[in-house]
PDB file of C-alpha atoms in Angstrom:
ATOM      1  CA  THR A 183     136.331  18.935  -0.391  1.00 68.00           C
ATOM      2  CA  ARG A 184     132.919  20.538  -0.148  1.00 82.00           C
ATOM      3  CA  GLU A 185     133.382  23.249  -2.795  1.00 87.00           C
ATOM      4  CA  PRO A 186     132.470  21.135  -5.883  1.00 88.00           C
ATOM      5  CA  TYR A 187     129.292  19.894  -4.215  1.00 86.00           C
ATOM      6  CA  ILE A 188     128.343  23.415  -3.163  1.00 90.00           C
ATOM      7  CA  GLU A 189     128.706  24.473  -6.794  1.00 92.00           C
ATOM      8  CA  LEU A 190     126.662  21.464  -7.942  1.00 92.00           C
ATOM      9  CA  LEU A 191     123.820  22.233  -5.536  1.00 92.00           C
ATOM     10  CA  SER A 192     123.874  25.896  -6.543  1.00 94.00           C
ATOM     11  CA  ILE A 193     123.541  25.079 -10.248  1.00 94.00           C
ATOM     12  CA  GLU A 194     120.907  22.424  -9.573  1.00 94.00           C
ATOM     13  CA  HIS A 195     118.895  25.027  -7.644  1.00 94.00           C
ATOM     14  CA  GLU A 196     119.139  27.376 -10.633  1.00 94.00           C
ATOM     15  CA  LEU A 197     117.893  24.601 -12.934  1.00 94.00           C
ATOM     16  CA  GLN A 198     115.060  23.866 -10.511  1.00 93.00           C
ATOM     17  CA  GLU A 199     114.054  27.518 -10.896  1.00 93.00           C
ATOM     18  CA  HIS A 200     114.322  27.211 -14.705  1.00 92.00           C
ATOM     19  CA  ARG A 201     117.412  29.408 -14.912  1.00 93.00           C
ATOM     20  CA  LEU A 202     120.184  28.202 -17.224  1.00 94.00           C
ATOM     21  CA  GLU A 203     122.921  30.821 -17.082  1.00 94.00           C
ATOM     22  CA  LYS A 204     125.144  29.045 -14.531  1.00 94.00           C
ATOM     23  CA  ALA A 205     124.694  25.624 -16.141  1.00 95.00           C
ATOM     24  CA  LEU A 206     125.548  26.924 -19.611  1.00 94.00           C
ATOM     25  CA  ALA A 207     128.600  28.748 -18.262  1.00 94.00           C
ATOM     26  CA  TRP A 208     129.792  25.603 -16.462  1.00 94.00           C
ATOM     27  CA  VAL A 209     129.404  23.497 -19.620  1.00 91.00           C
ATOM     28  CA  GLY A 210     131.398  26.055 -21.594  1.00 90.00           C
ATOM     29  CA  GLN A 211     134.221  25.968 -19.030  1.00 89.00           C
ATOM     30  CA  HIS A 212     134.450  22.160 -19.025  1.00 88.00           C
ATOM     31  CA  GLN A 213     133.689  21.342 -22.653  1.00 84.00           C
ATOM     32  CA  ASP A 214     137.108  19.733 -23.253  1.00 81.00           C
ATOM     33  CA  ILE A 215     136.690  17.348 -20.302  1.00 80.00           C
ATOM     34  CA  LEU A 216     133.070  16.547 -21.142  1.00 77.00           C
ATOM     35  CA  SER A 217     134.055  15.571 -24.676  1.00 73.00           C
ATOM     36  CA  THR A 218     136.072  12.658 -23.238  1.00 68.00           C
ATOM     37  CA  ASN A 219     132.986  11.108 -21.647  1.00 59.00           C
ATOM     38  CA  VAL A 220     132.480   8.284 -24.148  1.00 51.00           C
ATOM     39  CA  ARG A 221     129.189   6.995 -22.801  1.00 52.00           C
ATOM     40  CA  TYR A 222     127.611   8.846 -25.723  1.00 45.00           C
ATOM     41  CA  VAL A 223     129.038   9.348 -29.202  1.00 42.00           C
ATOM     42  CA  GLU A 224     128.527  13.072 -28.602  1.00 56.00           C
ATOM     43  CA  ASN A 225     127.921  14.679 -25.235  1.00 77.00           C
ATOM     44  CA  ARG A 226     124.234  15.579 -25.177  1.00 86.00           C
ATOM     45  CA  LEU A 227     124.174  17.928 -22.176  1.00 90.00           C
ATOM     46  CA  PRO A 228     125.000  21.136 -24.125  1.00 91.00           C
ATOM     47  CA  PHE A 229     122.181  20.493 -26.567  1.00 92.00           C
ATOM     48  CA  MET A 230     119.706  19.715 -23.770  1.00 93.00           C
ATOM     49  CA  LEU A 231     120.484  23.023 -22.056  1.00 94.00           C
ATOM     50  CA  HIS A 232     120.384  25.103 -25.254  1.00 94.00           C
ATOM     51  CA  ARG A 233     117.084  23.456 -26.225  1.00 92.00           C
ATOM     52  CA  LEU A 234     115.562  24.564 -22.923  1.00 93.00           C
ATOM     53  CA  GLN A 235     116.939  28.065 -23.383  1.00 94.00           C
ATOM     54  CA  PHE A 236     115.477  28.116 -26.900  1.00 92.00           C
ATOM     55  CA  LEU A 237     112.054  27.255 -25.473  1.00 90.00           C
ATOM     56  CA  ARG A 238     112.399  29.961 -22.823  1.00 91.00           C
ATOM     57  CA  VAL A 239     113.240  32.567 -25.451  1.00 91.00           C
ATOM     58  CA  LEU A 240     110.337  31.380 -27.608  1.00 86.00           C
ATOM     59  CA  GLU A 241     107.943  31.675 -24.679  1.00 84.00           C
ATOM     60  CA  ALA A 242     109.161  35.073 -23.489  1.00 87.00           C
ATOM     61  CA  GLU A 243     110.230  36.880 -26.656  1.00 87.00           C
ATOM     62  CA  GLY A 244     108.513  35.145 -29.556  1.00 84.00           C
ATOM     63  CA  GLN A 245     109.383  33.467 -32.821  1.00 85.00           C
ATOM     64  CA  HIS A 246     111.977  35.837 -34.249  1.00 90.00           C
ATOM     65  CA  ALA A 247     114.022  35.922 -31.045  1.00 91.00           C
ATOM     66  CA  ALA A 248     113.953  32.103 -30.779  1.00 89.00           C
ATOM     67  CA  VAL A 249     115.091  31.637 -34.372  1.00 90.00           C
ATOM     68  CA  GLY A 250     117.851  34.166 -33.749  1.00 93.00           C
ATOM     69  CA  TYR A 251     118.962  32.272 -30.634  1.00 93.00           C
ATOM     70  CA  ALA A 252     119.083  29.013 -32.607  1.00 91.00           C
ATOM     71  CA  GLY A 253     121.174  30.640 -35.335  1.00 92.00           C
ATOM     72  CA  GLN A 254     123.621  32.066 -32.812  1.00 92.00           C
ATOM     73  CA  HIS A 255     124.006  29.179 -30.372  1.00 92.00           C
ATOM     74  CA  MET A 256     122.687  25.937 -31.884  1.00 91.00           C
ATOM     75  CA  GLN A 257     124.252  25.591 -35.328  1.00 90.00           C
ATOM     76  CA  GLN A 258     127.003  23.493 -33.715  1.00 87.00           C
ATOM     77  CA  PHE A 259     124.434  20.758 -33.008  1.00 88.00           C
ATOM     78  CA  TYR A 260     123.180  20.356 -36.560  1.00 86.00           C
ATOM     79  CA  ARG A 261     125.424  17.354 -37.276  1.00 85.00           C
ATOM     80  CA  THR A 262     124.560  15.451 -34.084  1.00 84.00           C
ATOM     81  CA  HIS A 263     120.995  16.616 -33.363  1.00 86.00           C
ATOM     82  CA  GLY A 264     119.748  17.645 -36.785  1.00 87.00           C
ATOM     83  CA  ASN A 265     116.340  15.957 -36.503  1.00 86.00           C
ATOM     84  CA  GLN A 266     115.630  17.549 -33.137  1.00 86.00           C
ATOM     85  CA  LEU A 267     116.658  20.959 -34.444  1.00 87.00           C
ATOM     86  CA  HIS A 268     114.237  20.510 -37.336  1.00 86.00           C
ATOM     87  CA  MET A 269     111.487  19.759 -34.819  1.00 83.00           C
ATOM     88  CA  LEU A 270     112.263  22.869 -32.783  1.00 85.00           C
ATOM     89  CA  LEU A 271     112.311  25.187 -35.774  1.00 85.00           C
ATOM     90  CA  GLY A 272     109.302  23.497 -37.355  1.00 81.00           C
ATOM     91  CA  GLY A 273     107.322  23.891 -34.147  1.00 78.00           C
ATOM     92  CA  VAL A 274     108.083  27.608 -34.093  1.00 79.00           C
ATOM     93  CA  ALA A 275     105.979  28.035 -37.233  1.00 73.00           C
ATOM     94  CA  PHE A 276     102.862  27.038 -35.304  1.00 67.00           C
ATOM     95  CA  ARG A 277     103.645  28.862 -32.073  1.00 62.00           C
ATOM     96  CA  GLU A 278     102.173  32.320 -32.669  1.00 55.00           C
ATOM     97  CA  PRO A 279      99.098  31.238 -34.693  1.00 49.00           C
ATOM     98  CA  PHE A 280      98.476  28.642 -32.014  1.00 48.00           C
ATOM     99  CA  LYS A 281      98.095  31.285 -29.299  1.00 51.00           C
ATOM    100  CA  SER A 282      95.241  32.979 -31.097  1.00 49.00           C
ATOM    101  CA  ARG A 283      93.270  29.840 -32.007  1.00 48.00           C
ATOM    102  CA  HIS A 284      90.869  27.666 -30.122  1.00 46.00           C
ATOM    103  CA  ILE A 285      91.957  25.509 -27.207  1.00 44.00           C
ATOM    104  CA  TYR A 286      91.230  22.489 -29.426  1.00 42.00           C
ATOM    105  CA  THR A 287      94.347  23.336 -31.427  1.00 48.00           C
ATOM    106  CA  CYS A 288      96.360  23.272 -28.210  1.00 50.00           C
ATOM    107  CA  SER A 289      95.258  19.729 -27.402  1.00 51.00           C
ATOM    108  CA  ALA A 290      95.852  18.539 -30.943  1.00 55.00           C
ATOM    109  CA  LEU A 291      99.400  19.885 -31.165  1.00 56.00           C
ATOM    110  CA  ALA A 292     100.292  18.792 -27.629  1.00 56.00           C
ATOM    111  CA  ALA A 293      99.537  15.209 -28.645  1.00 58.00           C
ATOM    112  CA  THR A 294     102.103  15.287 -31.481  1.00 63.00           C
ATOM    113  CA  ARG A 295     105.895  15.020 -31.390  1.00 65.00           C
ATOM    114  CA  TYR A 296     105.919  18.812 -30.960  1.00 65.00           C
ATOM    115  CA  GLY A 297     104.033  18.422 -27.699  1.00 68.00           C
ATOM    116  CA  PHE A 298     106.903  19.570 -25.459  1.00 72.00           C
ATOM    117  CA  MET A 299     106.672  23.007 -27.121  1.00 72.00           C
ATOM    118  CA  TYR A 300     103.061  23.464 -26.011  1.00 67.00           C
ATOM    119  CA  ASP A 301     102.489  21.236 -22.998  1.00 70.00           C
ATOM    120  CA  ALA A 302     103.955  22.546 -19.725  1.00 75.00           C
ATOM    121  CA  ALA A 303     104.025  19.066 -18.175  1.00 78.00           C
ATOM    122  CA  LEU A 304     106.134  17.727 -21.048  1.00 79.00           C
ATOM    123  CA  ARG A 305     108.512  20.670 -20.739  1.00 84.00           C
ATOM    124  CA  ASP A 306     108.877  19.919 -17.027  1.00 88.00           C
ATOM    125  CA  GLU A 307     110.051  16.421 -18.025  1.00 89.00           C
ATOM    126  CA  LEU A 308     112.765  18.014 -20.185  1.00 90.00           C
ATOM    127  CA  TRP A 309     113.903  20.111 -17.230  1.00 92.00           C
ATOM    128  CA  ALA A 310     114.007  17.052 -14.964  1.00 93.00           C
ATOM    129  CA  GLU A 311     116.002  15.126 -17.577  1.00 92.00           C
ATOM    130  CA  ALA A 312     118.444  18.018 -17.914  1.00 93.00           C
ATOM    131  CA  ARG A 313     118.969  18.210 -14.142  1.00 93.00           C
ATOM    132  CA  SER A 314     119.666  14.493 -13.948  1.00 91.00           C
ATOM    133  CA  GLU A 315     122.097  14.613 -16.886  1.00 91.00           C
ATOM    134  CA  PHE A 316     123.839  17.681 -15.471  1.00 93.00           C
ATOM    135  CA  ARG A 317     124.439  15.927 -12.135  1.00 91.00           C
ATOM    136  CA  ARG A 318     125.852  12.894 -13.942  1.00 88.00           C
ATOM    137  CA  GLN A 319     128.184  14.990 -16.087  1.00 90.00           C
ATOM    138  CA  PHE A 320     129.264  17.167 -13.143  1.00 91.00           C
ATOM    139  CA  CYS A 321     130.236  14.070 -11.142  1.00 88.00           C
ATOM    140  CA  PHE A 322     132.134  12.766 -14.169  1.00 84.00           C
ATOM    141  CA  VAL A 323     134.197  15.958 -14.274  1.00 87.00           C
ATOM    142  CA  ILE A 324     135.094  15.884 -10.549  1.00 87.00           C
ATOM    143  CA  ARG A 325     135.682  12.104 -10.709  1.00 83.00           C
ATOM    144  CA  LYS A 326     133.155  11.310  -7.995  1.00 82.00           C
ATOM    145  CA  PRO A 327     130.240   8.825  -8.014  1.00 78.00           C
ATOM    146  CA  GLN A 328     126.866  10.271  -8.858  1.00 78.00           C
ATOM    147  CA  ASP A 329     125.164   8.296  -6.091  1.00 78.00           C
ATOM    148  CA  SER A 330     126.248   7.198  -2.650  1.00 78.00           C
ATOM    149  CA  PRO A 331     128.091   3.829  -2.760  1.00 81.00           C
ATOM    150  CA  LEU A 332     125.892   2.677   0.130  1.00 86.00           C
ATOM    151  CA  LEU A 333     122.735   3.613  -1.806  1.00 87.00           C
ATOM    152  CA  VAL A 334     123.988   1.750  -4.897  1.00 85.00           C
ATOM    153  CA  SER A 335     124.832  -1.359  -2.860  1.00 88.00           C
ATOM    154  CA  VAL A 336     121.479  -1.411  -1.075  1.00 91.00           C
ATOM    155  CA  SER A 337     119.533  -0.789  -4.298  1.00 90.00           C
ATOM    156  CA  ALA A 338     121.388  -3.503  -6.229  1.00 88.00           C
ATOM    157  CA  GLY A 339     121.035  -5.923  -3.313  1.00 89.00           C
ATOM    158  CA  SER A 340     117.295  -5.358  -3.029  1.00 91.00           C
ATOM    159  CA  LEU A 341     116.840  -6.066  -6.756  1.00 90.00           C
ATOM    160  CA  ALA A 342     119.018  -9.179  -6.626  1.00 88.00           C
ATOM    161  CA  LEU A 343     117.585 -10.522  -3.370  1.00 90.00           C
ATOM    162  CA  PRO A 344     114.682 -12.594  -4.843  1.00 88.00           C
ATOM    163  CA  THR A 345     117.063 -14.399  -7.218  1.00 87.00           C
ATOM    164  CA  LEU A 346     119.604 -14.961  -4.442  1.00 85.00           C
ATOM    165  CA  LEU A 347     116.940 -16.394  -2.125  1.00 87.00           C
ATOM    166  CA  LYS A 348     115.872 -18.888  -4.793  1.00 86.00           C
ATOM    167  CA  PHE A 349     119.494 -19.798  -5.432  1.00 82.00           C
ATOM    168  CA  SER A 350     120.186 -20.337  -1.727  1.00 83.00           C
ATOM    169  CA  LYS A 351     117.431 -22.959  -1.586  1.00 82.00           C
ATOM    170  CA  VAL A 352     118.946 -24.806  -4.544  1.00 79.00           C
ATOM    171  CA  ALA A 353     122.521 -24.437  -3.258  1.00 75.00           C
ATOM    172  CA  ALA A 354     121.560 -26.036   0.047  1.00 75.00           C
ATOM    173  CA  ARG A 355     120.859 -29.291  -1.832  1.00 75.00           C
ATOM    174  CA  THR A 356     123.557 -29.052  -4.547  1.00 71.00           C
ATOM    175  CA  ALA A 357     127.348 -28.903  -4.465  1.00 66.00           C
ATOM    176  CA  ILE A 358     128.699 -25.746  -6.133  1.00 62.00           C
ATOM    177  CA  SER A 359     131.764 -26.260  -8.307  1.00 58.00           C
ATOM    178  CA  THR A 360     132.841 -22.579  -8.291  1.00 57.00           C
ATOM    179  CA  PRO A 361     132.435 -21.288  -4.736  1.00 57.00           C
ATOM    180  CA  ASP A 362     134.125 -17.960  -5.578  1.00 61.00           C
ATOM    181  CA  GLN A 363     131.564 -17.147  -8.309  1.00 62.00           C
ATOM    182  CA  LEU A 364     127.792 -17.214  -8.510  1.00 68.00           C
ATOM    183  CA  PRO A 365     126.697 -19.729 -11.182  1.00 69.00           C
ATOM    184  CA  ILE A 366     123.618 -17.618 -11.956  1.00 74.00           C
ATOM    185  CA  GLU A 367     122.847 -14.362 -13.696  1.00 75.00           C
ATOM    186  CA  LEU A 368     121.515 -11.483 -11.598  1.00 79.00           C
ATOM    187  CA  PRO A 369     119.000  -9.418 -13.616  1.00 78.00           C
ATOM    188  CA  LEU A 370     120.228  -5.924 -12.710  1.00 83.00           C
ATOM    189  CA  PRO A 371     119.425  -2.869 -14.860  1.00 84.00           C
ATOM    190  CA  ASP A 372     122.096  -1.175 -16.965  1.00 76.00           C
ATOM    191  CA  ALA A 373     122.432   1.543 -14.311  1.00 75.00           C
ATOM    192  CA  PHE A 374     124.284  -0.994 -12.152  1.00 79.00           C
ATOM    193  CA  ALA A 375     126.791  -2.005 -14.860  1.00 73.00           C
ATOM    194  CA  PHE A 376     130.012  -0.176 -14.044  1.00 69.00           C
ATOM    195  CA  HIS A 377     132.497  -2.144 -16.146  1.00 67.00           C
ATOM    196  CA  SER A 378     132.487  -4.637 -18.981  1.00 70.00           C
ATOM    197  CA  THR A 379     132.501  -8.360 -18.298  1.00 75.00           C
ATOM    198  CA  PHE A 380     132.978 -11.403 -20.486  1.00 84.00           C
ATOM    199  CA  THR A 381     131.547 -14.893 -20.093  1.00 86.00           C
ATOM    200  CA  CYS A 382     133.372 -17.656 -21.922  1.00 90.00           C
ATOM    201  CA  PRO A 383     130.984 -19.469 -24.303  1.00 89.00           C
ATOM    202  CA  VAL A 384     132.826 -22.756 -23.672  1.00 91.00           C
ATOM    203  CA  SER A 385     133.255 -22.849 -19.894  1.00 88.00           C
ATOM    204  CA  LYS A 386     130.290 -20.513 -19.135  1.00 84.00           C
ATOM    205  CA  GLU A 387     132.491 -18.741 -16.583  1.00 85.00           C
ATOM    206  CA  SER A 388     133.365 -15.031 -16.390  1.00 83.00           C
ATOM    207  CA  ASN A 389     136.887 -13.874 -17.072  1.00 86.00           C
ATOM    208  CA  THR A 390     139.139 -13.101 -14.113  1.00 86.00           C
ATOM    209  CA  PRO A 391     142.617 -11.538 -13.787  1.00 85.00           C
ATOM    210  CA  SER A 392     144.089 -15.034 -13.558  1.00 88.00           C
ATOM    211  CA  ASP A 393     141.946 -16.304 -16.450  1.00 90.00           C
ATOM    212  CA  PRO A 394     141.569 -13.406 -18.906  1.00 91.00           C
ATOM    213  CA  ALA A 395     139.625 -13.430 -22.136  1.00 93.00           C
ATOM    214  CA  VAL A 396     141.600 -13.918 -25.344  1.00 94.00           C
ATOM    215  CA  ALA A 397     140.713 -13.263 -28.976  1.00 93.00           C
ATOM    216  CA  LEU A 398     141.493 -15.883 -31.603  1.00 93.00           C
ATOM    217  CA  PRO A 399     142.696 -14.727 -35.059  1.00 92.00           C
ATOM    218  CA  CYS A 400     139.220 -15.464 -36.434  1.00 91.00           C
ATOM    219  CA  GLY A 401     137.693 -12.998 -33.977  1.00 91.00           C
ATOM    220  CA  HIS A 402     135.982 -15.438 -31.624  1.00 92.00           C
ATOM    221  CA  CYS A 403     136.749 -14.974 -27.931  1.00 93.00           C
ATOM    222  CA  LEU A 404     137.260 -17.507 -25.145  1.00 94.00           C
ATOM    223  CA  ASN A 405     138.739 -17.564 -21.695  1.00 93.00           C
ATOM    224  CA  LYS A 406     142.456 -18.353 -21.674  1.00 93.00           C
ATOM    225  CA  SER A 407     141.937 -21.593 -19.744  1.00 93.00           C
ATOM    226  CA  SER A 408     139.423 -22.820 -22.318  1.00 93.00           C
ATOM    227  CA  THR A 409     141.788 -21.922 -25.154  1.00 94.00           C
ATOM    228  CA  ILE A 410     144.675 -23.831 -23.566  1.00 93.00           C
ATOM    229  CA  ARG A 411     142.443 -26.823 -22.933  1.00 92.00           C
ATOM    230  CA  ILE A 412     141.269 -26.903 -26.546  1.00 93.00           C
ATOM    231  CA  ALA A 413     144.749 -26.349 -27.985  1.00 91.00           C
ATOM    232  CA  LYS A 414     146.327 -29.114 -25.849  1.00 88.00           C
ATOM    233  CA  SER A 415     149.795 -28.089 -27.065  1.00 88.00           C
ATOM    234  CA  PRO A 416     151.303 -24.684 -27.927  1.00 87.00           C
ATOM    235  CA  ALA A 417     153.352 -26.335 -30.667  1.00 88.00           C
ATOM    236  CA  ARG A 418     150.481 -27.283 -32.959  1.00 90.00           C
ATOM    237  CA  PRO A 419     147.481 -25.446 -34.395  1.00 92.00           C
ATOM    238  CA  PHE A 420     143.987 -25.993 -33.056  1.00 93.00           C
ATOM    239  CA  LYS A 421     140.567 -25.411 -34.574  1.00 92.00           C
ATOM    240  CA  CYS A 422     138.294 -22.672 -33.266  1.00 92.00           C
ATOM    241  CA  PRO A 423     135.235 -24.306 -31.634  1.00 91.00           C
ATOM    242  CA  TYR A 424     132.928 -21.905 -33.492  1.00 90.00           C
ATOM    243  CA  CYS A 425     134.356 -21.771 -37.013  1.00 91.00           C
ATOM    244  CA  PRO A 426     136.678 -23.805 -39.276  1.00 90.00           C
ATOM    245  CA  GLN A 427     139.678 -21.473 -38.903  1.00 92.00           C
ATOM    246  CA  GLU A 428     142.794 -22.758 -37.148  1.00 92.00           C
ATOM    247  CA  ALA A 429     145.023 -20.817 -34.764  1.00 91.00           C
ATOM    248  CA  MET A 430     148.159 -21.087 -32.654  1.00 92.00           C
ATOM    249  CA  LEU A 431     148.231 -20.170 -28.986  1.00 92.00           C
ATOM    250  CA  ALA A 432     150.902 -17.564 -29.725  1.00 91.00           C
ATOM    251  CA  ASP A 433     148.493 -15.826 -32.115  1.00 91.00           C
ATOM    252  CA  CYS A 434     145.788 -15.303 -29.454  1.00 92.00           C
ATOM    253  CA  LEU A 435     145.532 -11.780 -28.039  1.00 92.00           C
ATOM    254  CA  GLU A 436     144.584 -11.059 -24.443  1.00 91.00           C
ATOM    255  CA  LEU A 437     141.605  -8.717 -24.115  1.00 88.00           C
ATOM    256  CA  LYS A 438     141.464  -5.802 -21.683  1.00 81.00           C
ATOM    257  CA  PHE A 439     138.046  -4.596 -20.499  1.00 71.00           C
ATOM    258  CA  VAL A 440     137.692  -1.023 -19.245  1.00 62.00           C
TER     259      VAL A 440
END
């Protein structure tokens, strides 16, 4: 349906105009769902939005109002973002004196870690980061991809194309033992990693549904086919290829990657 995307575009427009009310209200309504997004130990979107609102209050209403906003809305972030809260509150101490001093002071402070509190360009980067994170979290809540599948495929293909072209020249002269898998690594950024994979250190092949990864009692992991080949018989123990500990096939646990 179109309604979720209409809401997303509406809130993104508000963020583009440096207005946070709709975004903060949306985060409050979906806090329980957002807390299940395990990409981060703690969901960082609420803090990013409250930090921007803190800076807006500081700019428009001054030090006392900003400190009051932090006390009312940002104490919840002390455990997860304590250092950044210290920076915000420490920067407040220089805000008012800074306005009445020479422009030299502006340049000096803007070059420090407090720069985003004084440099408009650095604050714009925070707004852009917040918009990007909000879109990602919104799509997580509605269970839809953040980017078009076609865009992702074309982008990944364009990055992998040079490596694939080199491989095609080699493959034309060499027989490939695993025609259903590429025997090369494609150097794609983390943004294109959508699920975990495992490459067996013995066979150098990735796990598949028919050949899953298994964990030995010692903690080392191999593909199931490699484990069976090393064990030779389920009736007798075999030695792990990476440590002295012995194991039985029945003691090996199949691994599930999500």
